[in-house]
Amino acid sequence: MVRSIVLSYKHAFHAGNHADVIKHLCWIGVIDYLKNKNKPFTVFDTHAGAGCYSLNDEQVQKNKEYQSGFDPLANVTPQSQLLQRYIETLVPYWQVQQYAGSPLIGASALRDQDSGHFMELHPSEAQTLAQVIKDTHARGAHVHHRDGLEGLRALTPPKPNRGAVLIDPPYERYDEYKEIETAISGLYKRWNNAQVVLWYPLLSDRAGVKAGASEKLIEGLKDTAKTAFIAELHVACARDDTGMYGSGVMVLNPPWQLDVRMDEALKEVCTILQGQSHHRISWVKTEESQ
Ligand SMILES: C[S@@+](CC[C@H](N)C(=O)[O-])C[C@H]1O[C@@H](n2cnc3c(N)ncnc32)[C@H](O)[C@@H]1O
């Protein structure tokens, strides 16, 4: 069922920015871990976007957000293994003036035995996404023009039940925060070993009612999975007038040592981005806290 909600968010305006950096680093870390074993897995991307963004696109060029995200990272030789994996995944697209979105990263990582479900509600974004994913020739990749949370409910748990979910909503509507919390709580009742990466914005008081909503969402979700940590990349001071001063990922049932790999990678990212950027990693649920 396609809900009648207004969709004005276009990811092209933000392609390759600092939020994509932390989110895609983490998503690659999760998928790499799934690929360590020769057993099939399924990935779900509930808010997939258009899949690939040309740097020459007018919308991408509007604010050139990639200039303070992927651009300074593209030519470095990183020390940290996860940052290296992120850069080597994105560079082939970058060399042809493109930034790859999460569904293209996900679909390109699938082996013949794996599956991926990429969901997008915006009609023209879904149409572009379908072509982008078709061009990967990934056998198990499926594009759905549908509500991602409804799709997640309908398609999980997968068989076999190894896999991960990326949830990357635009958070345009305040209600989305509650809808995400309900969707993830419901997911764990059906699929208790799911690995989930949830992206969230860090918003100052200028965001009005949305300021503090991400923190409330994390609090509401912290007991849903067996374990969970958050990783954040702050790119500005959290003063009242900054708006979005960074973003984070909440990783539920994270793979072994992903916190350590993210810590190493983000430390290096902050050195490269310079300015006011800093990061933090914090466990919100450990085996001991159960
Ligand atoms: C932040 S963008 C996704 C970016 C993408 N995950 C990436 O990292 O490349 C959010 C996308 O969610 C889509 N969207 C909004 N509401 C949705 C819904 N209920 N179900 C599926 N997609 C939705 C928007 O049209 C937009 O393309």
PDB file of C-alpha atoms and ligand atoms in Angstrom:
ATOM      1  CA  MET A   1       0.000   0.000   0.000  1.00  0.00           C
ATOM      2  CA  VAL A   2       1.393   3.437  -0.962  1.00  0.00           C
ATOM      3  CA  ARG A   3       0.447   6.014   1.687  1.00  0.00           C
ATOM      4  CA  SER A   4      -0.607   9.485   0.603  1.00  0.00           C
ATOM      5  CA  ILE A   5       1.996  11.588   2.388  1.00  0.00           C
ATOM      6  CA  VAL A   6       3.849  14.554   0.947  1.00  0.00           C
ATOM      7  CA  LEU A   7       7.419  13.633   0.018  1.00  0.00           C
ATOM      8  CA  SER A   8       9.502  16.732  -0.512  1.00  0.00           C
ATOM      9  CA  TYR A   9      12.906  15.410   0.641  1.00  0.00           C
ATOM     10  CA  LYS A  10      15.408  14.764  -2.175  1.00  0.00           C
ATOM     11  CA  HIS A  11      18.649  13.098  -1.143  1.00  0.00           C
ATOM     12  CA  ALA A  12      20.525  14.619  -4.116  1.00  0.00           C
ATOM     13  CA  PHE A  13      20.807  17.884  -2.150  1.00  0.00           C
ATOM     14  CA  HIS A  14      22.774  16.043   0.533  1.00  0.00           C
ATOM     15  CA  ALA A  15      24.629  13.326  -1.412  1.00  0.00           C
ATOM     16  CA  GLY A  16      28.073  12.538  -0.009  1.00  0.00           C
ATOM     17  CA  ASN A  17      27.750  14.842   3.008  1.00  0.00           C
ATOM     18  CA  HIS A  18      28.996  14.108   6.550  1.00  0.00           C
ATOM     19  CA  ALA A  19      25.777  12.221   7.334  1.00  0.00           C
ATOM     20  CA  ASP A  20      26.337   9.898   4.365  1.00  0.00           C
ATOM     21  CA  VAL A  21      29.916   9.355   5.558  1.00  0.00           C
ATOM     22  CA  ILE A  22      28.996   7.991   8.999  1.00  0.00           C
ATOM     23  CA  LYS A  23      25.979   6.079   7.711  1.00  0.00           C
ATOM     24  CA  HIS A  24      27.751   4.408   4.777  1.00  0.00           C
ATOM     25  CA  LEU A  25      30.858   3.629   6.839  1.00  0.00           C
ATOM     26  CA  CYS A  26      28.675   1.795   9.306  1.00  0.00           C
ATOM     27  CA  TRP A  27      26.568   0.038   6.660  1.00  0.00           C
ATOM     28  CA  ILE A  28      29.699  -1.247   4.906  1.00  0.00           C
ATOM     29  CA  GLY A  29      31.019  -2.465   8.289  1.00  0.00           C
ATOM     30  CA  VAL A  30      27.807  -4.429   8.875  1.00  0.00           C
ATOM     31  CA  ILE A  31      27.683  -5.935   5.381  1.00  0.00           C
ATOM     32  CA  ASP A  32      31.381  -6.887   5.452  1.00  0.00           C
ATOM     33  CA  TYR A  33      30.772  -8.830   8.634  1.00  0.00           C
ATOM     34  CA  LEU A  34      27.826 -10.703   7.065  1.00  0.00           C
ATOM     35  CA  LYS A  35      30.105 -11.613   4.155  1.00  0.00           C
ATOM     36  CA  ASN A  36      32.735 -13.108   6.457  1.00  0.00           C
ATOM     37  CA  LYS A  37      30.753 -16.351   6.433  1.00  0.00           C
ATOM     38  CA  ASN A  38      29.823 -18.293   3.345  1.00  0.00           C
ATOM     39  CA  LYS A  39      26.169 -18.367   4.424  1.00  0.00           C
ATOM     40  CA  PRO A  40      23.394 -16.428   2.666  1.00  0.00           C
ATOM     41  CA  PHE A  41      22.077 -13.177   4.152  1.00  0.00           C
ATOM     42  CA  THR A  42      19.351 -10.636   3.375  1.00  0.00           C
ATOM     43  CA  VAL A  43      19.642  -6.863   3.643  1.00  0.00           C
ATOM     44  CA  PHE A  44      16.739  -4.426   3.822  1.00  0.00           C
ATOM     45  CA  ASP A  45      17.033  -0.720   3.030  1.00  0.00           C
ATOM     46  CA  THR A  46      13.742   0.892   4.041  1.00  0.00           C
ATOM     47  CA  HIS A  47      14.395   4.438   2.761  1.00  0.00           C
ATOM     48  CA  ALA A  48      16.642   3.802  -0.217  1.00  0.00           C
ATOM     49  CA  GLY A  49      16.576   7.070  -2.193  1.00  0.00           C
ATOM     50  CA  ALA A  50      17.584   7.182  -5.878  1.00  0.00           C
ATOM     51  CA  GLY A  51      20.660   4.947  -5.437  1.00  0.00           C
ATOM     52  CA  CYS A  52      23.253   7.028  -7.275  1.00  0.00           C
ATOM     53  CA  TYR A  53      23.848  10.772  -7.586  1.00  0.00           C
ATOM     54  CA  SER A  54      25.729  12.571 -10.340  1.00  0.00           C
ATOM     55  CA  LEU A  55      27.980  15.299  -8.963  1.00  0.00           C
ATOM     56  CA  ASN A  56      26.968  17.360 -11.982  1.00  0.00           C
ATOM     57  CA  ASP A  57      23.289  17.254 -11.030  1.00  0.00           C
ATOM     58  CA  GLU A  58      21.840  20.706 -10.296  1.00  0.00           C
ATOM     59  CA  GLN A  59      20.467  19.530  -6.931  1.00  0.00           C
ATOM     60  CA  VAL A  60      23.818  18.073  -5.864  1.00  0.00           C
ATOM     61  CA  GLN A  61      25.550  21.283  -6.958  1.00  0.00           C
ATOM     62  CA  LYS A  62      23.098  23.536  -5.072  1.00  0.00           C
ATOM     63  CA  ASN A  63      24.953  23.358  -1.725  1.00  0.00           C
ATOM     64  CA  LYS A  64      27.787  20.993  -2.696  1.00  0.00           C
ATOM     65  CA  GLU A  65      27.418  19.239   0.648  1.00  0.00           C
ATOM     66  CA  TYR A  66      29.872  16.534  -0.450  1.00  0.00           C
ATOM     67  CA  GLN A  67      32.638  19.131  -0.127  1.00  0.00           C
ATOM     68  CA  SER A  68      32.521  18.746   3.645  1.00  0.00           C
ATOM     69  CA  GLY A  69      31.847  14.995   3.500  1.00  0.00           C
ATOM     70  CA  PHE A  70      33.296  12.506   1.031  1.00  0.00           C
ATOM     71  CA  ASP A  71      35.346  14.943  -1.065  1.00  0.00           C
ATOM     72  CA  PRO A  72      38.195  15.491   1.443  1.00  0.00           C
ATOM     73  CA  LEU A  73      38.334  11.727   2.096  1.00  0.00           C
ATOM     74  CA  ALA A  74      38.446  10.597  -1.531  1.00  0.00           C
ATOM     75  CA  ASN A  75      42.200  10.986  -2.022  1.00  0.00           C
ATOM     76  CA  VAL A  76      43.581   9.911   1.327  1.00  0.00           C
ATOM     77  CA  THR A  77      45.289   6.625   2.109  1.00  0.00           C
ATOM     78  CA  PRO A  78      43.643   5.749   5.403  1.00  0.00           C
ATOM     79  CA  GLN A  79      45.140   3.880   8.318  1.00  0.00           C
ATOM     80  CA  SER A  80      41.897   2.481   9.598  1.00  0.00           C
ATOM     81  CA  GLN A  81      40.615  -0.624   7.879  1.00  0.00           C
ATOM     82  CA  LEU A  82      36.932   0.406   7.836  1.00  0.00           C
ATOM     83  CA  LEU A  83      37.686   3.838   6.405  1.00  0.00           C
ATOM     84  CA  GLN A  84      39.761   2.124   3.747  1.00  0.00           C
ATOM     85  CA  ARG A  85      36.841  -0.186   2.896  1.00  0.00           C
ATOM     86  CA  TYR A  86      34.487   2.816   2.670  1.00  0.00           C
ATOM     87  CA  ILE A  87      36.803   4.800   0.406  1.00  0.00           C
ATOM     88  CA  GLU A  88      37.617   1.869  -1.890  1.00  0.00           C
ATOM     89  CA  THR A  89      33.880   1.133  -2.237  1.00  0.00           C
ATOM     90  CA  LEU A  90      32.990   4.722  -3.175  1.00  0.00           C
ATOM     91  CA  VAL A  91      36.003   5.748  -5.264  1.00  0.00           C
ATOM     92  CA  PRO A  92      35.023   3.898  -8.491  1.00  0.00           C
ATOM     93  CA  TYR A  93      31.815   5.988  -8.584  1.00  0.00           C
ATOM     94  CA  TRP A  94      33.610   9.165  -7.525  1.00  0.00           C
ATOM     95  CA  GLN A  95      36.059   8.772 -10.409  1.00  0.00           C
ATOM     96  CA  VAL A  96      33.119   9.070 -12.802  1.00  0.00           C
ATOM     97  CA  GLN A  97      31.648  12.034 -10.894  1.00  0.00           C
ATOM     98  CA  GLN A  98      29.083  10.045  -8.907  1.00  0.00           C
ATOM     99  CA  TYR A  99      28.327   9.319  -5.286  1.00  0.00           C
ATOM    100  CA  ALA A 100      26.770   5.891  -4.595  1.00  0.00           C
ATOM    101  CA  GLY A 101      23.858   5.750  -2.171  1.00  0.00           C
ATOM    102  CA  SER A 102      23.115   3.012   0.358  1.00  0.00           C
ATOM    103  CA  PRO A 103      21.096   0.729  -1.987  1.00  0.00           C
ATOM    104  CA  LEU A 104      23.843   0.739  -4.602  1.00  0.00           C
ATOM    105  CA  ILE A 105      26.399  -0.057  -1.888  1.00  0.00           C
ATOM    106  CA  GLY A 106      24.123  -2.856  -0.641  1.00  0.00           C
ATOM    107  CA  ALA A 107      23.211  -4.353  -4.025  1.00  0.00           C
ATOM    108  CA  SER A 108      26.831  -4.303  -5.232  1.00  0.00           C
ATOM    109  CA  ALA A 109      27.906  -6.249  -2.161  1.00  0.00           C
ATOM    110  CA  LEU A 110      25.472  -9.146  -2.719  1.00  0.00           C
ATOM    111  CA  ARG A 111      26.855 -12.540  -3.665  1.00  0.00           C
ATOM    112  CA  ASP A 112      24.733 -14.975  -5.712  1.00  0.00           C
ATOM    113  CA  GLN A 113      23.292 -16.553  -2.559  1.00  0.00           C
ATOM    114  CA  ASP A 114      22.331 -13.229  -0.889  1.00  0.00           C
ATOM    115  CA  SER A 115      19.230 -11.036  -1.215  1.00  0.00           C
ATOM    116  CA  GLY A 116      18.501  -7.346  -0.862  1.00  0.00           C
ATOM    117  CA  HIS A 117      15.223  -5.431  -0.634  1.00  0.00           C
ATOM    118  CA  PHE A 118      15.460  -1.731  -1.451  1.00  0.00           C
ATOM    119  CA  MET A 119      12.332   0.303  -0.710  1.00  0.00           C
ATOM    120  CA  GLU A 120      11.527   3.836  -1.772  1.00  0.00           C
ATOM    121  CA  LEU A 121       8.199   5.672  -1.636  1.00  0.00           C
ATOM    122  CA  HIS A 122       8.879   8.698  -3.859  1.00  0.00           C
ATOM    123  CA  PRO A 123       7.728   7.736  -7.387  1.00  0.00           C
ATOM    124  CA  SER A 124      10.548   9.304  -9.428  1.00  0.00           C
ATOM    125  CA  GLU A 125      13.237   8.307  -6.922  1.00  0.00           C
ATOM    126  CA  ALA A 126      11.895   4.735  -7.006  1.00  0.00           C
ATOM    127  CA  GLN A 127      12.000   4.757 -10.809  1.00  0.00           C
ATOM    128  CA  THR A 128      15.629   5.942 -10.880  1.00  0.00           C
ATOM    129  CA  LEU A 129      16.511   3.427  -8.177  1.00  0.00           C
ATOM    130  CA  ALA A 130      15.025   0.554 -10.199  1.00  0.00           C
ATOM    131  CA  GLN A 131      17.337   1.369 -13.131  1.00  0.00           C
ATOM    132  CA  VAL A 132      20.403   1.863 -10.890  1.00  0.00           C
ATOM    133  CA  ILE A 133      19.876  -1.514  -9.217  1.00  0.00           C
ATOM    134  CA  LYS A 134      19.101  -3.257 -12.530  1.00  0.00           C
ATOM    135  CA  ASP A 135      22.460  -2.031 -13.842  1.00  0.00           C
ATOM    136  CA  THR A 136      24.284  -3.804 -10.996  1.00  0.00           C
ATOM    137  CA  HIS A 137      23.017  -7.185 -12.347  1.00  0.00           C
ATOM    138  CA  ALA A 138      22.811  -8.344  -8.731  1.00  0.00           C
ATOM    139  CA  ARG A 139      20.683 -11.499  -8.891  1.00  0.00           C
ATOM    140  CA  GLY A 140      19.075 -11.213  -5.498  1.00  0.00           C
ATOM    141  CA  ALA A 141      18.368  -7.449  -5.519  1.00  0.00           C
ATOM    142  CA  HIS A 142      14.722  -6.316  -5.461  1.00  0.00           C
ATOM    143  CA  VAL A 143      13.429  -2.748  -5.689  1.00  0.00           C
ATOM    144  CA  HIS A 144      10.052  -1.939  -4.149  1.00  0.00           C
ATOM    145  CA  HIS A 145       8.075   1.228  -4.705  1.00  0.00           C
ATOM    146  CA  ARG A 146       6.394   1.109  -1.316  1.00  0.00           C
ATOM    147  CA  ASP A 147       6.406   2.434   2.230  1.00  0.00           C
ATOM    148  CA  GLY A 148       9.621   1.094   3.763  1.00  0.00           C
ATOM    149  CA  LEU A 149       8.201   0.408   7.209  1.00  0.00           C
ATOM    150  CA  GLU A 150       5.210  -1.416   5.772  1.00  0.00           C
ATOM    151  CA  GLY A 151       7.608  -3.379   3.535  1.00  0.00           C
ATOM    152  CA  LEU A 152       9.797  -4.244   6.499  1.00  0.00           C
ATOM    153  CA  ARG A 153       6.775  -5.608   8.335  1.00  0.00           C
ATOM    154  CA  ALA A 154       5.707  -7.680   5.345  1.00  0.00           C
ATOM    155  CA  LEU A 155       9.129  -9.086   4.394  1.00  0.00           C
ATOM    156  CA  THR A 156      10.671  -9.980   7.750  1.00  0.00           C
ATOM    157  CA  PRO A 157      11.926 -12.271   9.107  1.00  0.00           C
ATOM    158  CA  PRO A 158      13.768 -13.471   6.010  1.00  0.00           C
ATOM    159  CA  LYS A 159      14.632 -17.139   5.485  1.00  0.00           C
ATOM    160  CA  PRO A 160      17.326 -17.915   6.516  1.00  0.00           C
ATOM    161  CA  ASN A 161      17.242 -15.250   9.168  1.00  0.00           C
ATOM    162  CA  ARG A 162      20.788 -13.831   8.861  1.00  0.00           C
ATOM    163  CA  GLY A 163      20.720 -10.238   7.820  1.00  0.00           C
ATOM    164  CA  ALA A 164      20.584  -6.540   8.469  1.00  0.00           C
ATOM    165  CA  VAL A 165      18.350  -3.519   8.054  1.00  0.00           C
ATOM    166  CA  LEU A 166      19.275   0.072   7.245  1.00  0.00           C
ATOM    167  CA  ILE A 167      16.671   2.643   8.308  1.00  0.00           C
ATOM    168  CA  ASP A 168      17.444   6.103   6.993  1.00  0.00           C
ATOM    169  CA  PRO A 169      14.285   8.231   7.024  1.00  0.00           C
ATOM    170  CA  PRO A 170      14.166  11.919   6.092  1.00  0.00           C
ATOM    171  CA  TYR A 171      12.519  12.784   9.478  1.00  0.00           C
ATOM    172  CA  GLU A 172      10.522  15.495   7.743  1.00  0.00           C
ATOM    173  CA  ARG A 173       7.459  14.710   9.828  1.00  0.00           C
ATOM    174  CA  TYR A 174       7.691  14.706  13.619  1.00  0.00           C
ATOM    175  CA  ASP A 175       5.533  11.552  13.628  1.00  0.00           C
ATOM    176  CA  GLU A 176       8.293   9.645  11.833  1.00  0.00           C
ATOM    177  CA  TYR A 177      10.280   9.359  15.070  1.00  0.00           C
ATOM    178  CA  LYS A 178       7.441   7.456  16.766  1.00  0.00           C
ATOM    179  CA  GLU A 179       6.744   5.382  13.628  1.00  0.00           C
ATOM    180  CA  ILE A 180      10.395   4.270  13.527  1.00  0.00           C
ATOM    181  CA  GLU A 181      10.353   3.315  17.200  1.00  0.00           C
ATOM    182  CA  THR A 182       7.196   1.250  16.712  1.00  0.00           C
ATOM    183  CA  ALA A 183       8.600  -0.386  13.548  1.00  0.00           C
ATOM    184  CA  ILE A 184      11.872  -1.422  15.218  1.00  0.00           C
ATOM    185  CA  SER A 185      10.170  -2.702  18.375  1.00  0.00           C
ATOM    186  CA  GLY A 186       7.836  -4.752  16.174  1.00  0.00           C
ATOM    187  CA  LEU A 187      10.739  -6.024  14.082  1.00  0.00           C
ATOM    188  CA  TYR A 188      12.476  -7.501  17.139  1.00  0.00           C
ATOM    189  CA  LYS A 189       9.321  -9.384  18.106  1.00  0.00           C
ATOM    190  CA  ARG A 190       9.480 -11.172  14.727  1.00  0.00           C
ATOM    191  CA  TRP A 191      13.240 -11.306  14.127  1.00  0.00           C
ATOM    192  CA  ASN A 192      15.277 -11.165  17.314  1.00  0.00           C
ATOM    193  CA  ASN A 193      18.733 -11.533  15.757  1.00  0.00           C
ATOM    194  CA  ALA A 194      18.286  -8.731  13.185  1.00  0.00           C
ATOM    195  CA  GLN A 195      21.140  -6.266  12.950  1.00  0.00           C
ATOM    196  CA  VAL A 196      19.768  -2.750  12.533  1.00  0.00           C
ATOM    197  CA  VAL A 197      21.513   0.471  11.549  1.00  0.00           C
ATOM    198  CA  LEU A 198      19.301   3.464  12.301  1.00  0.00           C
ATOM    199  CA  TRP A 199      20.518   6.895  11.157  1.00  0.00           C
ATOM    200  CA  TYR A 200      19.408   9.943  13.155  1.00  0.00           C
ATOM    201  CA  PRO A 201      20.076  13.692  12.977  1.00  0.00           C
ATOM    202  CA  LEU A 202      21.541  15.737  15.838  1.00  0.00           C
ATOM    203  CA  LEU A 203      19.455  18.890  15.982  1.00  0.00           C
ATOM    204  CA  SER A 204      19.847  22.072  17.995  1.00  0.00           C
ATOM    205  CA  ASP A 205      17.007  24.066  19.554  1.00  0.00           C
ATOM    206  CA  ARG A 206      16.499  25.848  16.230  1.00  0.00           C
ATOM    207  CA  ALA A 207      14.750  22.656  15.062  1.00  0.00           C
ATOM    208  CA  GLY A 208      11.898  23.427  17.506  1.00  0.00           C
ATOM    209  CA  VAL A 209       9.858  20.390  18.449  1.00  0.00           C
ATOM    210  CA  LYS A 210      12.324  18.038  16.691  1.00  0.00           C
ATOM    211  CA  ALA A 211      15.224  19.100  18.965  1.00  0.00           C
ATOM    212  CA  GLY A 212      15.797  16.187  21.332  1.00  0.00           C
ATOM    213  CA  ALA A 213      13.573  13.819  19.312  1.00  0.00           C
ATOM    214  CA  SER A 214      16.527  11.620  18.227  1.00  0.00           C
ATOM    215  CA  GLU A 215      17.690  11.286  21.834  1.00  0.00           C
ATOM    216  CA  LYS A 216      14.146  10.239  22.852  1.00  0.00           C
ATOM    217  CA  LEU A 217      14.084   7.716  19.999  1.00  0.00           C
ATOM    218  CA  ILE A 218      17.360   6.150  21.184  1.00  0.00           C
ATOM    219  CA  GLU A 219      16.081   5.984  24.740  1.00  0.00           C
ATOM    220  CA  GLY A 220      12.877   4.318  23.538  1.00  0.00           C
ATOM    221  CA  LEU A 221      14.814   1.703  21.568  1.00  0.00           C
ATOM    222  CA  LYS A 222      17.670   0.907  23.895  1.00  0.00           C
ATOM    223  CA  ASP A 223      16.121  -2.238  25.354  1.00  0.00           C
ATOM    224  CA  THR A 224      14.731  -3.658  22.105  1.00  0.00           C
ATOM    225  CA  ALA A 225      17.738  -5.700  20.969  1.00  0.00           C
ATOM    226  CA  LYS A 226      20.291  -7.778  22.908  1.00  0.00           C
ATOM    227  CA  THR A 227      22.977  -5.111  22.536  1.00  0.00           C
ATOM    228  CA  ALA A 228      23.220  -1.649  20.997  1.00  0.00           C
ATOM    229  CA  PHE A 229      25.658   1.229  20.609  1.00  0.00           C
ATOM    230  CA  ILE A 230      25.528   4.676  19.093  1.00  0.00           C
ATOM    231  CA  ALA A 231      28.226   6.361  17.001  1.00  0.00           C
ATOM    232  CA  GLU A 232      28.027  10.089  16.297  1.00  0.00           C
ATOM    233  CA  LEU A 233      29.892  12.505  14.061  1.00  0.00           C
ATOM    234  CA  HIS A 234      29.548  16.110  15.220  1.00  0.00           C
ATOM    235  CA  VAL A 235      30.581  18.671  12.615  1.00  0.00           C
ATOM    236  CA  ALA A 236      29.635  21.913  14.358  1.00  0.00           C
ATOM    237  CA  CYS A 237      29.047  23.273  17.845  1.00  0.00           C
ATOM    238  CA  ALA A 238      25.632  22.406  19.226  1.00  0.00           C
ATOM    239  CA  ARG A 239      24.645  26.058  19.620  1.00  0.00           C
ATOM    240  CA  ASP A 240      21.012  27.099  19.342  1.00  0.00           C
ATOM    241  CA  ASP A 241      21.450  28.482  15.842  1.00  0.00           C
ATOM    242  CA  THR A 242      23.314  25.581  14.187  1.00  0.00           C
ATOM    243  CA  GLY A 243      20.306  23.502  13.079  1.00  0.00           C
ATOM    244  CA  MET A 244      21.725  20.051  12.289  1.00  0.00           C
ATOM    245  CA  TYR A 245      25.120  19.917  13.986  1.00  0.00           C
ATOM    246  CA  GLY A 246      25.894  16.315  13.106  1.00  0.00           C
ATOM    247  CA  SER A 247      24.310  12.917  13.009  1.00  0.00           C
ATOM    248  CA  GLY A 248      24.620   9.433  14.336  1.00  0.00           C
ATOM    249  CA  VAL A 249      23.842   5.797  13.850  1.00  0.00           C
ATOM    250  CA  MET A 250      22.287   3.518  16.422  1.00  0.00           C
ATOM    251  CA  VAL A 251      23.444  -0.041  15.759  1.00  0.00           C
ATOM    252  CA  LEU A 252      21.276  -2.731  17.317  1.00  0.00           C
ATOM    253  CA  ASN A 253      22.770  -6.227  17.684  1.00  0.00           C
ATOM    254  CA  PRO A 254      26.012  -4.903  16.186  1.00  0.00           C
ATOM    255  CA  PRO A 255      28.608  -7.263  14.764  1.00  0.00           C
ATOM    256  CA  TRP A 256      31.660  -8.075  16.869  1.00  0.00           C
ATOM    257  CA  GLN A 257      34.038  -5.127  17.244  1.00  0.00           C
ATOM    258  CA  LEU A 258      32.143  -2.783  14.911  1.00  0.00           C
ATOM    259  CA  ASP A 259      32.326  -0.164  17.690  1.00  0.00           C
ATOM    260  CA  VAL A 260      36.138  -0.408  17.648  1.00  0.00           C
ATOM    261  CA  ARG A 261      36.305  -0.233  13.841  1.00  0.00           C
ATOM    262  CA  MET A 262      33.924   2.751  13.781  1.00  0.00           C
ATOM    263  CA  ASP A 263      35.938   4.472  16.508  1.00  0.00           C
ATOM    264  CA  GLU A 264      39.190   4.124  14.542  1.00  0.00           C
ATOM    265  CA  ALA A 265      37.559   5.238  11.285  1.00  0.00           C
ATOM    266  CA  LEU A 266      35.736   8.246  12.760  1.00  0.00           C
ATOM    267  CA  LYS A 267      38.857   9.408  14.608  1.00  0.00           C
ATOM    268  CA  GLU A 268      40.615   9.551  11.246  1.00  0.00           C
ATOM    269  CA  VAL A 269      37.617  11.179   9.527  1.00  0.00           C
ATOM    270  CA  CYS A 270      37.650  13.965  12.131  1.00  0.00           C
ATOM    271  CA  THR A 271      41.355  14.582  11.582  1.00  0.00           C
ATOM    272  CA  ILE A 272      40.748  14.879   7.844  1.00  0.00           C
ATOM    273  CA  LEU A 273      37.588  17.015   8.115  1.00  0.00           C
ATOM    274  CA  GLN A 274      39.272  19.223  10.738  1.00  0.00           C
ATOM    275  CA  GLY A 275      37.212  22.248  11.827  1.00  0.00           C
ATOM    276  CA  GLN A 276      35.023  21.525  14.828  1.00  0.00           C
ATOM    277  CA  SER A 277      34.369  17.901  14.037  1.00  0.00           C
ATOM    278  CA  HIS A 278      34.561  15.257  16.708  1.00  0.00           C
ATOM    279  CA  HIS A 279      32.981  11.883  17.287  1.00  0.00           C
ATOM    280  CA  ARG A 280      31.708   9.714  20.076  1.00  0.00           C
ATOM    281  CA  ILE A 281      30.811   6.063  20.531  1.00  0.00           C
ATOM    282  CA  SER A 282      28.672   4.936  23.422  1.00  0.00           C
ATOM    283  CA  TRP A 283      27.092   1.606  24.333  1.00  0.00           C
ATOM    284  CA  VAL A 284      23.434   1.983  25.295  1.00  0.00           C
ATOM    285  CA  LYS A 285      22.808  -1.713  25.936  1.00  0.00           C
ATOM    286  CA  THR A 286      25.345  -4.403  26.758  1.00  0.00           C
ATOM    287  CA  GLU A 287      24.937  -8.102  27.621  1.00  0.00           C
ATOM    288  CA  GLU A 288      25.678  -7.179  31.262  1.00  0.00           C
ATOM    289  CA  SER A 289      22.925  -4.543  31.424  1.00  0.00           C
ATOM    290  CA  GLN A 290      20.203  -7.143  30.669  1.00  0.00           C
TER     291      GLN A 290
HETATM  292  C1  LIG B   1      17.750  10.100   3.515  1.00  0.00           C
HETATM  293  S1  LIG B   1      17.037   9.594   2.020  1.00  0.00           S
HETATM  294  C2  LIG B   1      17.734   8.026   1.733  1.00  0.00           C
HETATM  295  C3  LIG B   1      19.184   8.009   1.384  1.00  0.00           C
HETATM  296  C4  LIG B   1      19.737   6.618   1.223  1.00  0.00           C
HETATM  297  N1  LIG B   1      19.405   5.768   2.338  1.00  0.00           N
HETATM  298  C5  LIG B   1      21.263   6.662   1.086  1.00  0.00           C
HETATM  299  O1  LIG B   1      21.953   6.557   2.106  1.00  0.00           O
HETATM  300  O2  LIG B   1      21.742   6.768  -0.047  1.00  0.00           O
HETATM  301  C6  LIG B   1      15.410   9.189   2.530  1.00  0.00           C
HETATM  302  C7  LIG B   1      14.525   8.637   1.399  1.00  0.00           C
HETATM  303  O3  LIG B   1      13.339   8.101   2.006  1.00  0.00           O
HETATM  304  C8  LIG B   1      12.271   8.286   1.116  1.00  0.00           C
HETATM  305  N2  LIG B   1      11.034   8.094   1.903  1.00  0.00           N
HETATM  306  C9  LIG B   1      10.349   8.987   2.667  1.00  0.00           C
HETATM  307  N3  LIG B   1       9.356   8.376   3.318  1.00  0.00           N
HETATM  308  C10 LIG B   1       9.415   7.063   2.967  1.00  0.00           C
HETATM  309  C11 LIG B   1       8.664   5.914   3.327  1.00  0.00           C
HETATM  310  N4  LIG B   1       7.639   5.983   4.192  1.00  0.00           N
HETATM  311  N5  LIG B   1       9.021   4.714   2.808  1.00  0.00           N
HETATM  312  C12 LIG B   1      10.057   4.619   1.926  1.00  0.00           C
HETATM  313  N6  LIG B   1      10.794   5.675   1.534  1.00  0.00           N
HETATM  314  C13 LIG B   1      10.486   6.875   2.056  1.00  0.00           C
HETATM  315  C14 LIG B   1      12.511   9.668   0.555  1.00  0.00           C
HETATM  316  O4  LIG B   1      11.810   9.842  -0.672  1.00  0.00           O
HETATM  317  C15 LIG B   1      14.034   9.675   0.401  1.00  0.00           C
HETATM  318  O5  LIG B   1      14.401   9.271  -0.886  1.00  0.00           O
END
